[in-house]
Amino acid sequence: MNLAERYQQVRQRSEHICSPLQTEDYVVQPIEDVSPPKWHLGHTTWFFETFILKPYVSAYKEYNTEYNYVFNSYYESVGSRVIRTDRGNLSRPTVIDIYSYRKYVDEAMYHFLCGDIPAEIQELVILGFNHEEQHQELLYTDIKYILGHNPLFPAYSHEYKATHFERAVGAEFIQMPESIYEIGFEGEGFCFDNELNRHKVYLNAYQISPSLVTNAEYLEFINSGGYHDFRHWHSEGWAWVNANKIESPLYWYLIDGHWHHYTYHGLQPLDIHGPVTHISYYEAYAYAAWKGMRLPTEFEWEAAASKFNWGQRWEWTESAYLPYPGFSKAPGAIGEYNGKFMVNQKVLRGASEVTPPGHSRATYRNFFQTGLRWQFTGIRLAK
Amino acid sequence: MNLAERYQQVRQRSEHICSPLQTEDYVVQPIEDVSPPKWHLGHTTWFFETFILKPYVSAYKEYNTEYNYVFNSYYESVGSRVIRTDRGNLSRPTVIDIYSYRKYVDEAMYHFLCGDIPAEIQELVILGFNHEEQHQELLYTDIKYILGHNPLFPAYSHEYKATHFERAVGAEFIQMPESIYEIGFEGEGFCFDNELNRHKVYLNAYQISPSLVTNAEYLEFINSGGYHDFRHWHSEGWAWVNANKIESPLYWYLIDGHWHHYTYHGLQPLDIHGPVTHISYYEAYAYAAWKGMRLPTEFEWEAAASKFNWGQRWEWTESAYLPYPGFSKAPGAIGEYNGKFMVNQKVLRGASEVTPPGHSRATYRNFFQTGLRWQFTGIRLAK
Amino acid sequence: MNLAERYQQVRQRSEHICSPLQTEDYVVQPIEDVSPPKWHLGHTTWFFETFILKPYVSAYKEYNTEYNYVFNSYYESVGSRVIRTDRGNLSRPTVIDIYSYRKYVDEAMYHFLCGDIPAEIQELVILGFNHEEQHQELLYTDIKYILGHNPLFPAYSHEYKATHFERAVGAEFIQMPESIYEIGFEGEGFCFDNELNRHKVYLNAYQISPSLVTNAEYLEFINSGGYHDFRHWHSEGWAWVNANKIESPLYWYLIDGHWHHYTYHGLQPLDIHGPVTHISYYEAYAYAAWKGMRLPTEFEWEAAASKFNWGQRWEWTESAYLPYPGFSKAPGAIGEYNGKFMVNQKVLRGASEVTPPGHSRATYRNFFQTGLRWQFTGIRLAK
Amino acid sequence: MNLAERYQQVRQRSEHICSPLQTEDYVVQPIEDVSPPKWHLGHTTWFFETFILKPYVSAYKEYNTEYNYVFNSYYESVGSRVIRTDRGNLSRPTVIDIYSYRKYVDEAMYHFLCGDIPAEIQELVILGFNHEEQHQELLYTDIKYILGHNPLFPAYSHEYKATHFERAVGAEFIQMPESIYEIGFEGEGFCFDNELNRHKVYLNAYQISPSLVTNAEYLEFINSGGYHDFRHWHSEGWAWVNANKIESPLYWYLIDGHWHHYTYHGLQPLDIHGPVTHISYYEAYAYAAWKGMRLPTEFEWEAAASKFNWGQRWEWTESAYLPYPGFSKAPGAIGEYNGKFMVNQKVLRGASEVTPPGHSRATYRNFFQTGLRWQFTGIRLAK
């Protein structure tokens, strides 16, 4: 598939994700972390307009000069912007306006990509694909939050179907020997700057579980009083549990004595065989401590990744999100992509049921603050 | 006009106000005080369903039992409710759902009102009309806030036209003698409970302006440094000015050295002959103090109201919102209408260009907290 | 007693109030409203230095130029100042430093007052006496808060003795006829600017209780669920009760099923015959509503004051703190004394067991925000 | 020196640090992180009483049962406690009370330590010494904050003298080869649990500076606009700079165009040859980025520590505070010492001019949140 075709495919996928929505669902922002779907659709378009069309297509005429202010996310280099918490206060541009904007930019991009593109710009375009794929995952998680926090609990789509995963039931922990391991991306194809440089890490012997912790297993933690015993928690996690009165994963509701969870099909009885999901790092850590185990580091995870199935949940690791040896930021706005977030966040490895196919890889480093739960997060134990 | 016809007229007016809106404009809530237009449309409908149809129409079948939770505003007697700040987080029910809800309730109400209605229920229905008219004014002011805080500054409707008012230019202050005056509603027709009982008030001699303070006059206050001189302000007002960095009325923008204001026609050069609008009580007080005058009390205002034109702006008075002698709350939820707000608010008298025709009267007591500005507020001086 | 003698008497009384304190008790500020005792001692001294000695005694040499910054309370005209919440963060000047400062200023003042003082300055000095008396009451209430919120509940002084009040047990409500009453200060002697001008008020017939609500009576309100029934409360009061989880007056503790309250003698079993104390306006209003009665207005209170004993508690009235007809602020810093607080506060009438003898009078207007409880507040019913 | 003598020495040192203080200086808590000196004196005493005397000395009679509530810091296992922000609201126990408490516990401890102590209890006692030494450093830094934020800027003691350090001026960066290094404590003597287990780390070749960044060098960063250029900062650091309006290190004041800093001798002209101090991690990172370099990891620091002078400042590293391989918490309250803080903090290595002599070592891991500045923090560059 050439670049122009791949462009169309990526762009259509974003719109396909939104196709079950009502116009109103595109607009709201119930918490700061969740952006309105129409903002995602506009922002990913602005990315191609700002970083490809405006600098490299001389005949290109900007669609609307005020959109930079509306759709810039966090690029300080590219001017001022609507503050993040205000995204849900904007009724305009409308959904129709934004689809027109997409159409306009898509035509210009397609035309441009059918031409002869220098390698350096090709790289930027491919970065744009990966960027849009990241927002596709956010579209899924943000839509879940918007509908799942509505008192009417509407379904997103009854046609939604998560990929099926075989569980390695009762399987033994994988034994990994003490050794020097090579960590980080190498080879052809795209990777983010935070996966570089590939470098050596010395690991002691360790064991890692071949499967994710299930809802049934997590229920044992709840039922044994895990949310009420400070000994399992970080000091900061304990404060978080108490300040937010957390008693279960996000989207769980105890109705007449039976646990339910909100899913893309609406409110459903809890699937106890499924992997526990929508838990914070604090909860993942506390669960592991309660079990007498721990979370793997991102290096342990990557070194063993070929030995287990992954891709169902983003797995919290014990590793802080830090630069690899030799990491350097690209110059200009693109350099703001990853490096400036490398403090007070944790690395998650793997992928989730809403990660676009082919987007992730064994060296991929996702990262979030320790209290966030609206992503499809999960737990893999180590010891 | 009979009750059924009046019902239709009131209800159609709410929908007419919303007719220039895009679907997205119905959804957002940029600040706590501003409710989404779709919420107003649903809430006024819920009012008739809850207080008329459910108790008095035995065959009536509730439209959706979950709507009580969504559309209850502040009636503690009528169950729990979405907290006010969350109204803008709800994408569902959709605008179409709410128009269907209106249609369903309207048919039941019309049918009911064509029958023989006991006087006591007639009173409740008329309260419902007045309630919907209050929300019509809020629709206008909330729409202005939603569009006026969008960085694209869209116009509401180019057909919008404020009523024209003759200004009593250069006119002398009206002299009012020391006397006992009768204050409060009397006679036939509807009034709110807070306008009762009619009672005697002793007033010293005073003078009151026949006209409202203009934008030109208020600009003098700004240009003389009024926002930066604590001597004109209440201690609390001075803290408010500094905490919120207030430098002008709401919706005013200084662009390239020229003052503009956002109007229903979009951003326009400031109309310096128009009455100053969208100012808080703190600003009204400070302006009067700077002029060496004061605001009238609500009693002074009412005693003189027949001697000047009023109805262009809600006029801040110096009076706190307190019960009249003999005031008593109605039993049940209707009793929550006014009495429970009688603390730490100020009375505003008059009406505004977006008050429904015939809704207000000389004894009408509007009330708001001292820092609010999104209503069409104005200033009349006394001494 | 001449001015110089009266000066000494007033000044010694402040120090006498502090005599049971440990050095540490002078320093802390557990909440914004409560100032450290050493701050009160310094601030009242600063008042005489700033408003008498510096302007009128040419030979006077300022004690320490930095004390203006430390001891100015809220006089914007007199330069910048330590923000109120920071008073408890200042270990210096020490208690000994402040007593030295008092001695220095007292000698200069005494010397000055033994001379021939123009009437206008005499007035300022007498204002200074009244100002210091107000801070004497605050010393008592702030000390109570500081010791009463210490987990060791230390007594202030076992010699403390409240004035005894005869209760008008079971007495009938006083009947007051509909009439025009004269309200406000008149005659010789000192009054604050907010007691002027004396003016006529028209009152409907009303009844007012000859006695204060007792702890026993208030317990009935608590035991009948008064704190959990929204119907008795203002909307704002209900939010206050829930946000602060209020279940009883300040300083009440339920220990092993028995109510106790913190007093100047330490933690004691609740004196059920005593007047209910340390309640907010919200609670006073709710109690009255629960009783089917109301609070008197300040005008009703003053018109009837000669017919009952008052002085045991500051009595919340239904009146907002507003200017009387013809009220005007003095020029300069002294004009900041009262007028700038006339918004969103309630008037309290009477006096309390810690008000300096002779400080209050029937026309005296005390005022506080509606949620404050650390003063000796109480309830008198009207209907 | 035997255990009993060492006990006396450690305990006397805490009191010696406080000897220049006024009583009032012992009481205040200007920010949450800074505890009142009297609290430190009581808390370190409580530690010996709670963990040694009460469990192991059967004849010991607790000094005051309420002190557990007052002086517990964060040990959830040992009952409830005064919340941290309230420490500065407690005037009682007084300073004299606390010195009596120290004397009482010291006598019991000395008596106990003169006896025959099992090795396991000896270890606990030595932990108590190290604990008290940590609070000695906090006494120094908290006293600096208390006096340095007083508008009178009092000196702590003119006899205070920082250890002199030779600067390696103009020296080359130290070259460290790619290799496996051993990290963590080994050998005899005391270490904290977080320094274990000693383990292998693979490091790429790197260079590390033999000296700390000076005030003169940091001034270049300020003067080149470093605090106003987002490119040098983490996204979170940039938000921190703007929210807190940071323009220089803590304690720096620009007076009439000349930089001063608050020191234990009072306000002094900035010592431009001294090491930059009182900067947050965010500032350390930004400075390094502006220089085109980076901070060392804690492993790089430890591997090279024998090649440079350290001990003047706590040096921010790029490493997050995480458990070493095989780290395990001790059972019971002692296990709360370190492990529960291992999230969202950064490791600092070295020691400072106010660290007790002999307290630190090359494997010592200090840790703080990224925005804190009141410790004697500094910067060493790597590349």
Short mmCIF file of N, CA, C and O in Angstrom, two decimals, chain D residues 241-286:
data_model
loop_
_atom_site.label_atom_id
_atom_site.label_comp_id
_atom_site.label_asym_id
_atom_site.label_seq_id
_atom_site.Cartn_x
_atom_site.Cartn_y
_atom_site.Cartn_z
N VAL D 241 6.40 26.31 36.82
CA VAL D 241 7.01 27.65 36.75
C VAL D 241 5.94 28.72 36.61
O VAL D 241 5.98 29.76 37.29
N ASN D 242 4.97 28.47 35.75
CA ASN D 242 3.98 29.50 35.48
C ASN D 242 2.96 29.63 36.60
O ASN D 242 2.57 30.75 36.97
N ALA D 243 2.54 28.50 37.15
CA ALA D 243 1.56 28.57 38.25
C ALA D 243 2.15 29.26 39.47
O ALA D 243 1.46 29.99 40.18
N ASN D 244 3.43 29.02 39.72
CA ASN D 244 4.06 29.58 40.92
C ASN D 244 4.89 30.84 40.63
O ASN D 244 5.52 31.37 41.53
N LYS D 245 4.85 31.29 39.38
CA LYS D 245 5.58 32.51 38.99
C LYS D 245 7.03 32.46 39.47
O LYS D 245 7.53 33.40 40.08
N ILE D 246 7.71 31.35 39.17
CA ILE D 246 9.09 31.16 39.60
C ILE D 246 10.02 31.92 38.66
O ILE D 246 9.89 31.82 37.44
N GLU D 247 10.96 32.67 39.22
CA GLU D 247 11.90 33.46 38.42
C GLU D 247 13.34 33.24 38.86
O GLU D 247 14.27 33.79 38.24
N SER D 248 13.52 32.52 39.96
CA SER D 248 14.88 32.32 40.50
C SER D 248 14.80 31.23 41.55
O SER D 248 13.71 30.80 41.93
N PRO D 249 15.97 30.78 42.06
CA PRO D 249 15.94 29.81 43.16
C PRO D 249 15.21 30.39 44.38
O PRO D 249 15.04 31.61 44.50
N LEU D 250 14.79 29.52 45.26
CA LEU D 250 14.18 29.93 46.53
C LEU D 250 15.18 30.77 47.32
O LEU D 250 16.39 30.52 47.25
N TYR D 251 14.68 31.74 48.03
CA TYR D 251 15.48 32.62 48.91
C TYR D 251 16.26 33.70 48.15
O TYR D 251 17.01 34.44 48.76
N TRP D 252 16.12 33.75 46.83
CA TRP D 252 16.79 34.81 46.08
C TRP D 252 15.87 36.02 45.99
O TRP D 252 14.67 35.89 45.71
N TYR D 253 16.43 37.20 46.19
CA TYR D 253 15.66 38.44 46.09
C TYR D 253 16.46 39.45 45.27
O TYR D 253 17.65 39.66 45.56
N LEU D 254 15.84 40.05 44.29
CA LEU D 254 16.49 41.08 43.49
C LEU D 254 16.18 42.43 44.13
O LEU D 254 15.03 42.89 44.08
N ILE D 255 17.15 43.05 44.76
CA ILE D 255 16.94 44.30 45.49
C ILE D 255 17.75 45.40 44.82
O ILE D 255 18.99 45.31 44.75
N ASP D 256 17.05 46.39 44.29
CA ASP D 256 17.72 47.50 43.59
C ASP D 256 18.73 46.97 42.56
O ASP D 256 19.86 47.47 42.47
N GLY D 257 18.31 45.96 41.82
CA GLY D 257 19.15 45.47 40.74
C GLY D 257 20.26 44.51 41.15
O GLY D 257 21.02 44.03 40.31
N HIS D 258 20.35 44.22 42.45
CA HIS D 258 21.39 43.29 42.90
C HIS D 258 20.76 42.06 43.54
O HIS D 258 19.90 42.19 44.40
N TRP D 259 21.23 40.90 43.15
CA TRP D 259 20.70 39.67 43.71
C TRP D 259 21.22 39.45 45.13
O TRP D 259 22.40 39.56 45.40
N HIS D 260 20.28 39.15 46.02
CA HIS D 260 20.60 38.76 47.38
C HIS D 260 20.02 37.38 47.64
O HIS D 260 19.13 36.93 46.92
N HIS D 261 20.52 36.72 48.68
CA HIS D 261 19.85 35.50 49.11
C HIS D 261 19.82 35.44 50.64
O HIS D 261 20.69 35.98 51.32
N TYR D 262 18.76 34.84 51.14
CA TYR D 262 18.63 34.68 52.59
C TYR D 262 19.53 33.52 53.03
O TYR D 262 19.49 32.44 52.43
N THR D 263 20.33 33.77 54.05
CA THR D 263 21.22 32.73 54.60
C THR D 263 21.01 32.67 56.11
O THR D 263 20.25 33.46 56.67
N TYR D 264 21.70 31.75 56.75
CA TYR D 264 21.59 31.66 58.21
C TYR D 264 22.12 32.92 58.90
O TYR D 264 21.89 33.12 60.09
N HIS D 265 22.80 33.77 58.16
CA HIS D 265 23.26 35.05 58.71
C HIS D 265 22.33 36.20 58.35
O HIS D 265 22.66 37.35 58.59
N GLY D 266 21.20 35.90 57.77
CA GLY D 266 20.26 36.95 57.33
C GLY D 266 20.39 37.17 55.84
O GLY D 266 20.98 36.35 55.12
N LEU D 267 19.82 38.26 55.35
CA LEU D 267 19.84 38.56 53.92
C LEU D 267 21.24 39.05 53.54
O LEU D 267 21.77 39.97 54.16
N GLN D 268 21.84 38.44 52.51
CA GLN D 268 23.22 38.75 52.12
C GLN D 268 23.30 38.91 50.61
O GLN D 268 22.53 38.30 49.89
N PRO D 269 24.27 39.68 50.11
CA PRO D 269 24.51 39.69 48.67
C PRO D 269 24.78 38.26 48.20
O PRO D 269 25.42 37.49 48.92
N LEU D 270 24.29 37.93 47.02
CA LEU D 270 24.44 36.57 46.51
C LEU D 270 25.93 36.21 46.39
O LEU D 270 26.71 36.97 45.83
N ASP D 271 26.27 35.05 46.91
CA ASP D 271 27.64 34.54 46.80
C ASP D 271 27.77 33.84 45.45
O ASP D 271 27.40 32.68 45.31
N ILE D 272 28.32 34.55 44.46
CA ILE D 272 28.24 33.98 43.11
C ILE D 272 29.18 32.80 42.90
O ILE D 272 29.02 32.03 41.96
N HIS D 273 30.12 32.62 43.78
CA HIS D 273 31.01 31.46 43.62
C HIS D 273 30.45 30.20 44.29
O HIS D 273 30.94 29.10 44.05
N GLY D 274 29.44 30.37 45.12
CA GLY D 274 28.86 29.23 45.81
C GLY D 274 28.05 28.37 44.86
O GLY D 274 27.67 28.80 43.76
N PRO D 275 27.75 27.13 45.26
CA PRO D 275 26.95 26.24 44.42
C PRO D 275 25.49 26.70 44.40
O PRO D 275 24.96 27.11 45.44
N VAL D 276 24.85 26.65 43.25
CA VAL D 276 23.43 27.01 43.19
C VAL D 276 22.65 26.06 44.10
O VAL D 276 22.94 24.86 44.14
N THR D 277 21.71 26.58 44.84
CA THR D 277 21.04 25.84 45.91
C THR D 277 19.55 26.19 45.91
O THR D 277 19.15 27.22 45.39
N HIS D 278 18.78 25.31 46.54
CA HIS D 278 17.33 25.54 46.68
C HIS D 278 16.65 25.66 45.33
O HIS D 278 15.87 26.57 45.09
N ILE D 279 16.96 24.71 44.48
CA ILE D 279 16.26 24.62 43.19
C ILE D 279 15.51 23.29 43.15
O ILE D 279 15.91 22.31 43.78
N SER D 280 14.42 23.28 42.42
CA SER D 280 13.61 22.08 42.26
C SER D 280 14.24 21.17 41.21
O SER D 280 15.13 21.59 40.45
N TYR D 281 13.75 19.94 41.14
CA TYR D 281 14.18 19.06 40.05
C TYR D 281 13.88 19.68 38.70
O TYR D 281 14.66 19.58 37.76
N TYR D 282 12.70 20.33 38.60
CA TYR D 282 12.32 20.92 37.31
C TYR D 282 13.38 21.93 36.85
O TYR D 282 13.71 22.00 35.67
N GLU D 283 13.87 22.71 37.81
CA GLU D 283 14.88 23.72 37.46
C GLU D 283 16.21 23.06 37.13
O GLU D 283 16.92 23.49 36.20
N ALA D 284 16.57 22.03 37.89
CA ALA D 284 17.82 21.33 37.62
C ALA D 284 17.80 20.75 36.21
O ALA D 284 18.76 20.88 35.44
N TYR D 285 16.67 20.13 35.85
CA TYR D 285 16.52 19.55 34.51
C TYR D 285 16.61 20.63 33.44
O TYR D 285 17.28 20.47 32.42
N ALA D 286 15.89 21.74 33.67
CA ALA D 286 15.86 22.80 32.66
C ALA D 286 17.24 23.41 32.47
O ALA D 286 17.65 23.71 31.35
#
